[in-house]
PDB file of C-alpha atoms in Angstrom:
ATOM      1  CA  MET A   6      -4.846  -2.551  22.507  1.00 48.00           C
ATOM      2  CA  VAL A   7      -4.614  -6.135  21.193  1.00 47.00           C
ATOM      3  CA  PHE A   8      -2.621  -4.929  18.191  1.00 50.00           C
ATOM      4  CA  VAL A   9      -0.207  -2.904  20.350  1.00 54.00           C
ATOM      5  CA  THR A  10       0.316  -5.773  22.800  1.00 51.00           C
ATOM      6  CA  ALA A  11       0.874  -8.333  20.040  1.00 51.00           C
ATOM      7  CA  THR A  12       3.355  -6.166  18.159  1.00 51.00           C
ATOM      8  CA  MET A  13       5.323  -4.786  21.091  1.00 53.00           C
ATOM      9  CA  ASN A  14       5.774  -8.231  22.622  1.00 54.00           C
ATOM     10  CA  ASN A  15       7.326  -9.459  19.380  1.00 61.00           C
ATOM     11  CA  GLY A  16      10.002  -6.786  18.906  1.00 81.00           C
ATOM     12  CA  LEU A  17       8.389  -4.462  16.383  1.00 89.00           C
ATOM     13  CA  LEU A  18       9.617  -1.191  17.910  1.00 89.00           C
ATOM     14  CA  PRO A  19      12.429  -0.738  15.328  1.00 92.00           C
ATOM     15  CA  TYR A  20       9.845  -1.114  12.569  1.00 94.00           C
ATOM     16  CA  TRP A  21       7.754   1.654  14.092  1.00 92.00           C
ATOM     17  CA  GLY A  22      10.841   3.838  13.972  1.00 93.00           C
ATOM     18  CA  LEU A  23      11.605   2.953  10.359  1.00 94.00           C
ATOM     19  CA  SER A  24       8.030   3.513   9.314  1.00 95.00           C
ATOM     20  CA  THR A  25       7.929   6.895  11.050  1.00 94.00           C
ATOM     21  CA  VAL A  26      11.091   8.033   9.259  1.00 95.00           C
ATOM     22  CA  CYS A  27       9.780   6.834   5.890  1.00 95.00           C
ATOM     23  CA  SER A  28       6.386   8.474   6.422  1.00 92.00           C
ATOM     24  CA  SER A  29       8.191  11.717   7.257  1.00 92.00           C
ATOM     25  CA  LEU A  30      10.328  11.492   4.110  1.00 90.00           C
ATOM     26  CA  GLY A  31       7.160  11.311   2.037  1.00 86.00           C
ATOM     27  CA  PHE A  32       6.441  14.925   2.973  1.00 82.00           C
ATOM     28  CA  LEU A  33       9.523  16.032   1.068  1.00 82.00           C
ATOM     29  CA  GLN A  34       7.423  15.511  -2.052  1.00 76.00           C
ATOM     30  CA  PRO A  35       4.948  18.258  -3.042  1.00 68.00           C
ATOM     31  CA  VAL A  36       2.045  15.837  -3.701  1.00 72.00           C
ATOM     32  CA  TYR A  37       1.246  12.168  -3.018  1.00 79.00           C
ATOM     33  CA  THR A  38       3.157  12.509   0.234  1.00 84.00           C
ATOM     34  CA  ILE A  39       1.282   9.623   1.863  1.00 90.00           C
ATOM     35  CA  SER A  40       1.915   7.298  -1.078  1.00 92.00           C
ATOM     36  CA  TYR A  41       5.665   7.928  -1.082  1.00 94.00           C
ATOM     37  CA  GLY A  42       5.836   7.212   2.641  1.00 94.00           C
ATOM     38  CA  TYR A  43       3.726   4.097   2.120  1.00 96.00           C
ATOM     39  CA  GLY A  44       6.046   2.613  -0.490  1.00 96.00           C
ATOM     40  CA  LEU A  45       9.244   3.562   1.330  1.00 96.00           C
ATOM     41  CA  SER A  46       7.939   2.104   4.584  1.00 97.00           C
ATOM     42  CA  MET A  47       7.123  -1.283   3.078  1.00 97.00           C
ATOM     43  CA  LEU A  48      10.494  -1.481   1.343  1.00 97.00           C
ATOM     44  CA  ALA A  49      12.418  -0.416   4.458  1.00 97.00           C
ATOM     45  CA  GLN A  50      10.620  -2.784   6.834  1.00 97.00           C
ATOM     46  CA  SER A  51      11.099  -5.751   4.521  1.00 97.00           C
ATOM     47  CA  ALA A  52      14.774  -4.971   3.927  1.00 96.00           C
ATOM     48  CA  TYR A  53      15.417  -4.515   7.651  1.00 96.00           C
ATOM     49  CA  ARG A  54      13.761  -7.821   8.458  1.00 95.00           C
ATOM     50  CA  PHE A  55      15.923  -9.611   5.883  1.00 94.00           C
ATOM     51  CA  TRP A  56      19.030  -7.984   7.301  1.00 92.00           C
ATOM     52  CA  ASN A  57      18.151  -8.425  10.964  1.00 86.00           C
ATOM     53  CA  LYS A  58      16.752 -11.964  10.996  1.00 83.00           C
ATOM     54  CA  ASP A  59      18.579 -15.238  10.382  1.00 79.00           C
ATOM     55  CA  SER A  60      17.086 -18.586   9.415  1.00 85.00           C
ATOM     56  CA  ILE A  61      14.005 -17.388   7.535  1.00 91.00           C
ATOM     57  CA  ASP A  62      12.429 -20.268   5.638  1.00 91.00           C
ATOM     58  CA  THR A  63      11.304 -20.153   2.003  1.00 92.00           C
ATOM     59  CA  ILE A  64       7.714 -19.101   2.683  1.00 93.00           C
ATOM     60  CA  GLY A  65       8.918 -16.332   4.972  1.00 94.00           C
ATOM     61  CA  LYS A  66      11.411 -15.085   2.395  1.00 95.00           C
ATOM     62  CA  ILE A  67       8.766 -15.049  -0.328  1.00 96.00           C
ATOM     63  CA  HIS A  68       6.415 -13.079   1.912  1.00 97.00           C
ATOM     64  CA  LEU A  69       9.061 -10.512   2.803  1.00 97.00           C
ATOM     65  CA  GLY A  70      10.126 -10.331  -0.832  1.00 97.00           C
ATOM     66  CA  LEU A  71       6.569  -9.577  -1.944  1.00 98.00           C
ATOM     67  CA  VAL A  72       6.227  -6.772   0.610  1.00 98.00           C
ATOM     68  CA  GLY A  73       9.572  -5.319  -0.445  1.00 97.00           C
ATOM     69  CA  LEU A  74       8.585  -5.586  -4.104  1.00 98.00           C
ATOM     70  CA  TYR A  75       5.336  -3.829  -3.287  1.00 98.00           C
ATOM     71  CA  GLY A  76       7.324  -0.899  -1.920  1.00 97.00           C
ATOM     72  CA  VAL A  77       9.631  -0.815  -4.953  1.00 98.00           C
ATOM     73  CA  ARG A  78       6.638  -0.893  -7.306  1.00 97.00           C
ATOM     74  CA  MET A  79       4.877   1.899  -5.456  1.00 96.00           C
ATOM     75  CA  VAL A  80       7.856   4.255  -5.370  1.00 96.00           C
ATOM     76  CA  SER A  81       8.939   3.538  -8.966  1.00 96.00           C
ATOM     77  CA  PHE A  82       5.385   4.144 -10.207  1.00 95.00           C
ATOM     78  CA  LEU A  83       5.225   7.467  -8.381  1.00 93.00           C
ATOM     79  CA  LEU A  84       8.586   8.561  -9.793  1.00 92.00           C
ATOM     80  CA  TRP A  85       7.482   7.610 -13.320  1.00 91.00           C
ATOM     81  CA  ARG A  86       4.179   9.436 -12.902  1.00 88.00           C
ATOM     82  CA  SER A  87       5.996  12.582 -11.750  1.00 86.00           C
ATOM     83  CA  SER A  88       7.477  12.941 -15.247  1.00 86.00           C
ATOM     84  CA  LEU A  89       4.077  13.135 -16.986  1.00 84.00           C
ATOM     85  CA  LYS A  90       2.435  16.379 -18.108  1.00 81.00           C
ATOM     86  CA  SER A  91      -0.832  15.567 -16.357  1.00 76.00           C
ATOM     87  CA  TYR A  92       1.015  15.056 -13.072  1.00 77.00           C
ATOM     88  CA  LYS A  93       2.825  18.369 -13.326  1.00 74.00           C
ATOM     89  CA  ALA A  94      -0.483  20.182 -13.891  1.00 72.00           C
ATOM     90  CA  TYR A  95      -2.015  18.365 -10.919  1.00 68.00           C
ATOM     91  CA  GLN A  96       1.022  19.207  -8.787  1.00 69.00           C
ATOM     92  CA  GLU A  97       0.617  22.898  -9.516  1.00 70.00           C
ATOM     93  CA  ARG A  98      -3.110  22.834  -8.708  1.00 67.00           C
ATOM     94  CA  ASP A  99      -2.548  20.860  -5.517  1.00 61.00           C
ATOM     95  CA  SER A 100       0.320  23.054  -4.341  1.00 59.00           C
ATOM     96  CA  THR A 101      -1.780  26.185  -4.951  1.00 57.00           C
ATOM     97  CA  LYS A 102      -4.670  24.649  -2.995  1.00 55.00           C
ATOM     98  CA  LYS A 103      -2.398  23.805  -0.075  1.00 54.00           C
ATOM     99  CA  ARG A 104      -0.983  27.314  -0.004  1.00 50.00           C
ATOM    100  CA  ARG A 105      -4.484  28.808  -0.138  1.00 48.00           C
ATOM    101  CA  GLU A 106      -5.929  26.551   2.568  1.00 49.00           C
ATOM    102  CA  LYS A 107      -2.689  26.480   4.611  1.00 52.00           C
ATOM    103  CA  ILE A 108      -2.707  22.711   4.713  1.00 53.00           C
ATOM    104  CA  HIS A 109       0.108  20.723   6.321  1.00 56.00           C
ATOM    105  CA  LYS A 110       0.674  22.678   9.501  1.00 67.00           C
ATOM    106  CA  THR A 111       3.205  21.043  11.807  1.00 70.00           C
ATOM    107  CA  SER A 112       0.539  19.506  14.045  1.00 72.00           C
ATOM    108  CA  GLN A 113      -1.269  18.054  11.028  1.00 81.00           C
ATOM    109  CA  VAL A 114       1.917  16.588   9.606  1.00 83.00           C
ATOM    110  CA  VAL A 115       2.875  14.989  12.920  1.00 86.00           C
ATOM    111  CA  GLY A 116      -0.587  13.476  13.261  1.00 87.00           C
ATOM    112  CA  MET A 117      -0.526  12.092   9.729  1.00 89.00           C
ATOM    113  CA  VAL A 118       2.996  10.685  10.130  1.00 91.00           C
ATOM    114  CA  LEU A 119       2.186   8.928  13.396  1.00 91.00           C
ATOM    115  CA  GLY A 120      -1.117   7.589  12.102  1.00 92.00           C
ATOM    116  CA  CYS A 121       0.371   6.329   8.830  1.00 93.00           C
ATOM    117  CA  SER A 122       3.395   4.749  10.494  1.00 93.00           C
ATOM    118  CA  ALA A 123       1.149   2.824  12.890  1.00 93.00           C
ATOM    119  CA  LEU A 124      -0.942   1.579   9.966  1.00 94.00           C
ATOM    120  CA  TYR A 125       2.113   0.533   7.924  1.00 95.00           C
ATOM    121  CA  VAL A 126       3.594  -1.448  10.808  1.00 95.00           C
ATOM    122  CA  GLY A 127       0.252  -3.149  11.310  1.00 94.00           C
ATOM    123  CA  MET A 128       0.142  -4.066   7.629  1.00 96.00           C
ATOM    124  CA  PHE A 129       3.653  -5.517   7.899  1.00 96.00           C
ATOM    125  CA  VAL A 130       2.796  -7.721  10.904  1.00 95.00           C
ATOM    126  CA  PRO A 131       1.750 -10.819   8.858  1.00 95.00           C
ATOM    127  CA  ALA A 132       5.097 -10.820   7.005  1.00 96.00           C
ATOM    128  CA  PHE A 133       6.912 -10.256  10.293  1.00 95.00           C
ATOM    129  CA  PHE A 134       5.177 -13.249  11.896  1.00 94.00           C
ATOM    130  CA  ASN A 135       5.789 -15.334   8.785  1.00 93.00           C
ATOM    131  CA  SER A 136       9.546 -14.812   9.048  1.00 92.00           C
ATOM    132  CA  MET A 137       9.888 -16.092  12.611  1.00 90.00           C
ATOM    133  CA  GLU A 138      11.425 -19.405  13.625  1.00 84.00           C
ATOM    134  CA  LYS A 139       9.527 -22.417  12.308  1.00 81.00           C
ATOM    135  CA  ASP A 140       9.185 -23.935  15.780  1.00 79.00           C
ATOM    136  CA  SER A 141       6.904 -21.013  16.713  1.00 79.00           C
ATOM    137  CA  MET A 142       4.479 -21.880  13.883  1.00 86.00           C
ATOM    138  CA  MET A 143       1.897 -24.567  13.242  1.00 88.00           C
ATOM    139  CA  SER A 144       3.218 -27.657  11.513  1.00 81.00           C
ATOM    140  CA  GLY A 145       1.461 -29.785   8.928  1.00 79.00           C
ATOM    141  CA  ASP A 146       0.480 -29.653   5.295  1.00 81.00           C
ATOM    142  CA  ILE A 147      -2.751 -27.680   5.715  1.00 86.00           C
ATOM    143  CA  PRO A 148      -1.262 -24.555   7.393  1.00 87.00           C
ATOM    144  CA  ASN A 149       1.603 -24.514   4.876  1.00 87.00           C
ATOM    145  CA  ALA A 150      -0.806 -24.964   1.967  1.00 91.00           C
ATOM    146  CA  MET A 151      -2.961 -22.091   3.234  1.00 92.00           C
ATOM    147  CA  SER A 152       0.111 -19.900   3.460  1.00 93.00           C
ATOM    148  CA  ILE A 153       1.199 -20.764  -0.081  1.00 94.00           C
ATOM    149  CA  VAL A 154      -2.293 -20.080  -1.455  1.00 96.00           C
ATOM    150  CA  GLY A 155      -2.396 -16.773   0.409  1.00 96.00           C
ATOM    151  CA  LEU A 156       0.919 -15.646  -1.040  1.00 97.00           C
ATOM    152  CA  GLY A 157      -0.350 -16.653  -4.483  1.00 97.00           C
ATOM    153  CA  VAL A 158      -3.341 -14.348  -3.978  1.00 97.00           C
ATOM    154  CA  ALA A 159      -0.963 -11.581  -2.879  1.00 97.00           C
ATOM    155  CA  THR A 160       1.098 -12.048  -6.043  1.00 98.00           C
ATOM    156  CA  ILE A 161      -2.018 -11.735  -8.208  1.00 97.00           C
ATOM    157  CA  GLY A 162      -3.047  -8.628  -6.297  1.00 97.00           C
ATOM    158  CA  LEU A 163       0.383  -7.055  -6.758  1.00 97.00           C
ATOM    159  CA  ALA A 164       0.278  -7.680 -10.513  1.00 97.00           C
ATOM    160  CA  LEU A 165      -3.302  -6.395 -10.778  1.00 95.00           C
ATOM    161  CA  GLU A 166      -2.619  -3.201  -8.875  1.00 95.00           C
ATOM    162  CA  GLY A 167       0.644  -2.499 -10.671  1.00 95.00           C
ATOM    163  CA  GLY A 168      -0.770  -3.170 -14.120  1.00 94.00           C
ATOM    164  CA  TYR A 169      -3.898  -1.095 -13.694  1.00 91.00           C
ATOM    165  CA  ASP A 170      -2.041   1.753 -12.017  1.00 91.00           C
ATOM    166  CA  VAL A 171      -0.050   2.116 -15.236  1.00 90.00           C
ATOM    167  CA  ILE A 172      -3.043   1.572 -17.538  1.00 88.00           C
ATOM    168  CA  ASN A 173      -5.212   4.119 -15.721  1.00 84.00           C
ATOM    169  CA  GLN A 174      -2.387   6.646 -15.589  1.00 86.00           C
ATOM    170  CA  LEU A 175      -1.763   6.289 -19.319  1.00 86.00           C
ATOM    171  CA  ASP A 176      -5.495   6.842 -19.935  1.00 82.00           C
ATOM    172  CA  PHE A 177      -5.374   9.911 -17.701  1.00 79.00           C
ATOM    173  CA  GLU A 178      -2.346  11.266 -19.558  1.00 80.00           C
ATOM    174  CA  ARG A 179      -3.955  10.588 -22.937  1.00 80.00           C
ATOM    175  CA  ASN A 180      -7.144  12.373 -21.914  1.00 75.00           C
ATOM    176  CA  PHE A 181      -5.141  15.289 -20.548  1.00 71.00           C
ATOM    177  CA  VAL A 182      -3.471  16.032 -23.892  1.00 65.00           C
ATOM    178  CA  GLN A 183      -6.445  15.232 -26.163  1.00 61.00           C
ATOM    179  CA  SER A 184      -9.619  17.156 -26.907  1.00 52.00           C
ATOM    180  CA  PRO A 185     -12.790  16.153 -25.001  1.00 50.00           C
ATOM    181  CA  SER A 186     -14.345  14.561 -28.100  1.00 48.00           C
ATOM    182  CA  THR A 187     -11.533  11.997 -28.418  1.00 50.00           C
ATOM    183  CA  ARG A 188     -11.085  11.160 -24.745  1.00 51.00           C
ATOM    184  CA  ARG A 189     -11.413   7.567 -23.626  1.00 54.00           C
ATOM    185  CA  PRO A 190     -13.553   6.584 -20.622  1.00 54.00           C
ATOM    186  CA  TYR A 191     -11.724   5.472 -17.496  1.00 54.00           C
ATOM    187  CA  ARG A 192     -11.548   1.800 -16.722  1.00 58.00           C
ATOM    188  CA  VAL A 193     -12.851   0.096 -13.608  1.00 63.00           C
ATOM    189  CA  ASN A 194     -10.489   0.729 -10.687  1.00 76.00           C
ATOM    190  CA  TYR A 195      -9.012  -2.764 -10.533  1.00 85.00           C
ATOM    191  CA  ASN A 196      -5.895  -1.254  -8.978  1.00 90.00           C
ATOM    192  CA  TYR A 197      -7.825  -0.738  -5.737  1.00 91.00           C
ATOM    193  CA  ILE A 198      -9.103  -4.314  -5.879  1.00 91.00           C
ATOM    194  CA  GLY A 199      -5.523  -5.489  -6.495  1.00 94.00           C
ATOM    195  CA  GLU A 200      -4.231  -3.612  -3.462  1.00 95.00           C
ATOM    196  CA  ALA A 201      -6.919  -5.149  -1.259  1.00 95.00           C
ATOM    197  CA  LEU A 202      -6.113  -8.631  -2.605  1.00 96.00           C
ATOM    198  CA  PHE A 203      -2.413  -8.120  -1.927  1.00 97.00           C
ATOM    199  CA  TRP A 204      -2.926  -7.462   1.770  1.00 97.00           C
ATOM    200  CA  ILE A 205      -5.644 -10.081   2.185  1.00 97.00           C
ATOM    201  CA  GLY A 206      -3.340 -12.608   0.517  1.00 97.00           C
ATOM    202  CA  GLY A 207      -0.510 -11.600   2.828  1.00 97.00           C
ATOM    203  CA  PHE A 208      -2.744 -12.136   5.848  1.00 97.00           C
ATOM    204  CA  LEU A 209      -3.741 -15.584   4.581  1.00 96.00           C
ATOM    205  CA  GLY A 210      -0.079 -16.237   3.821  1.00 95.00           C
ATOM    206  CA  ALA A 211       0.652 -15.946   7.539  1.00 94.00           C
ATOM    207  CA  THR A 212      -1.989 -18.550   8.482  1.00 92.00           C
ATOM    208  CA  ARG A 213       0.646 -20.982   9.739  1.00 94.00           C
ATOM    209  CA  THR A 214       1.797 -18.431  12.342  1.00 92.00           C
ATOM    210  CA  PHE A 215      -1.580 -17.989  14.040  1.00 92.00           C
ATOM    211  CA  THR A 216      -0.913 -20.317  16.946  1.00 90.00           C
ATOM    212  CA  GLY A 217      -3.179 -18.337  19.233  1.00 88.00           C
ATOM    213  CA  PRO A 218      -5.774 -15.543  19.239  1.00 90.00           C
ATOM    214  CA  LEU A 219      -3.233 -12.847  20.129  1.00 87.00           C
ATOM    215  CA  LYS A 220      -1.245 -13.288  16.929  1.00 89.00           C
ATOM    216  CA  PHE A 221      -4.389 -13.577  14.818  1.00 92.00           C
ATOM    217  CA  LEU A 222      -5.859 -10.395  16.285  1.00 91.00           C
ATOM    218  CA  GLY A 223      -2.490  -8.638  16.124  1.00 89.00           C
ATOM    219  CA  ALA A 224      -2.277  -9.226  12.367  1.00 92.00           C
ATOM    220  CA  LEU A 225      -5.928  -8.563  11.534  1.00 93.00           C
ATOM    221  CA  PRO A 226      -6.904  -4.890  12.218  1.00 92.00           C
ATOM    222  CA  ALA A 227      -4.607  -3.023   9.824  1.00 94.00           C
ATOM    223  CA  VAL A 228      -5.095  -5.538   7.005  1.00 94.00           C
ATOM    224  CA  ALA A 229      -8.869  -5.508   7.444  1.00 94.00           C
ATOM    225  CA  GLY A 230      -8.850  -1.715   7.493  1.00 94.00           C
ATOM    226  CA  ILE A 231      -6.780  -1.239   4.345  1.00 94.00           C
ATOM    227  CA  ALA A 232      -8.688  -3.956   2.450  1.00 93.00           C
ATOM    228  CA  ALA A 233     -12.081  -2.484   3.372  1.00 92.00           C
ATOM    229  CA  GLY A 234     -10.861   0.992   2.454  1.00 91.00           C
ATOM    230  CA  MET A 235      -9.584  -0.106  -0.946  1.00 91.00           C
ATOM    231  CA  PHE A 236     -12.740  -2.035  -1.843  1.00 86.00           C
ATOM    232  CA  SER A 237     -14.866   0.915  -0.770  1.00 87.00           C
ATOM    233  CA  GLU A 238     -12.773   3.404  -2.744  1.00 84.00           C
ATOM    234  CA  GLY A 239     -12.718   1.242  -5.868  1.00 79.00           C
ATOM    235  CA  VAL A 240     -16.466   0.652  -5.878  1.00 79.00           C
ATOM    236  CA  GLY A 241     -17.165   4.287  -5.003  1.00 80.00           C
ATOM    237  CA  ARG A 242     -15.072   5.610  -7.867  1.00 77.00           C
ATOM    238  CA  TYR A 243     -16.710   3.206 -10.291  1.00 73.00           C
ATOM    239  CA  LYS A 244     -20.203   4.348  -9.233  1.00 77.00           C
ATOM    240  CA  ARG A 245     -19.293   8.031  -9.462  1.00 75.00           C
ATOM    241  CA  ARG A 246     -17.840   7.642 -12.949  1.00 71.00           C
ATOM    242  CA  ARG A 247     -20.809   5.603 -14.118  1.00 70.00           C
ATOM    243  CA  ALA A 248     -23.238   8.187 -12.749  1.00 69.00           C
ATOM    244  CA  LYS A 249     -21.283  10.962 -14.462  1.00 65.00           C
ATOM    245  CA  LYS A 250     -21.315   9.043 -17.746  1.00 62.00           C
ATOM    246  CA  GLU A 251     -25.093   8.599 -17.589  1.00 59.00           C
ATOM    247  CA  GLN A 252     -25.740  12.309 -17.070  1.00 58.00           C
TER     248      GLN A 252
END
């Protein structure tokens, strides 16, 4: 309720619409439907904010630029991966599984689209707040310094996720075409850690905008959720691979 109140009072309805459209477009792809919608949503929301908002200061522009770049990186990585042999084999297996289990009924798709679009808007809230008028933010060196540090963390997270997405995919492709005796072990899932750092950094980057508890709590839930999910997934995958290696 706090998240809905904070976002609706600040004019985020168009972003919900954009995110819903982008999440729906993701289902045009046979696999990784959620990921395509994720990347498109971040790119579209950032671009719309740039187009629709005047007088964004430097910190706000950097924050929006990072979110837009995140979307570009996500979509471009997915398009590159779709050209690989390992992806095409996975696509066939996944499509067969969906046909067999009759996944993606209309009600399921609608539920996933609405749920994802709500999450993506929530994740965009810190950048949205950070691109408001400066007179609505805290003044002083400390809030600005915190915001700059936070965006630095987000930049590191973006580079970490992007780099290890490519590295892990290349390892996966190499193992797919080689015999089992020459396969290389997978690396630690730093891409998940990078994704968590990106959104945590973005939240910290909006520190100067938290002039009251409503804004703080409006920006927190989605970021906390995605960060916790990514850390959990990264650690879980590492433990499963280590256990499998020790067998």
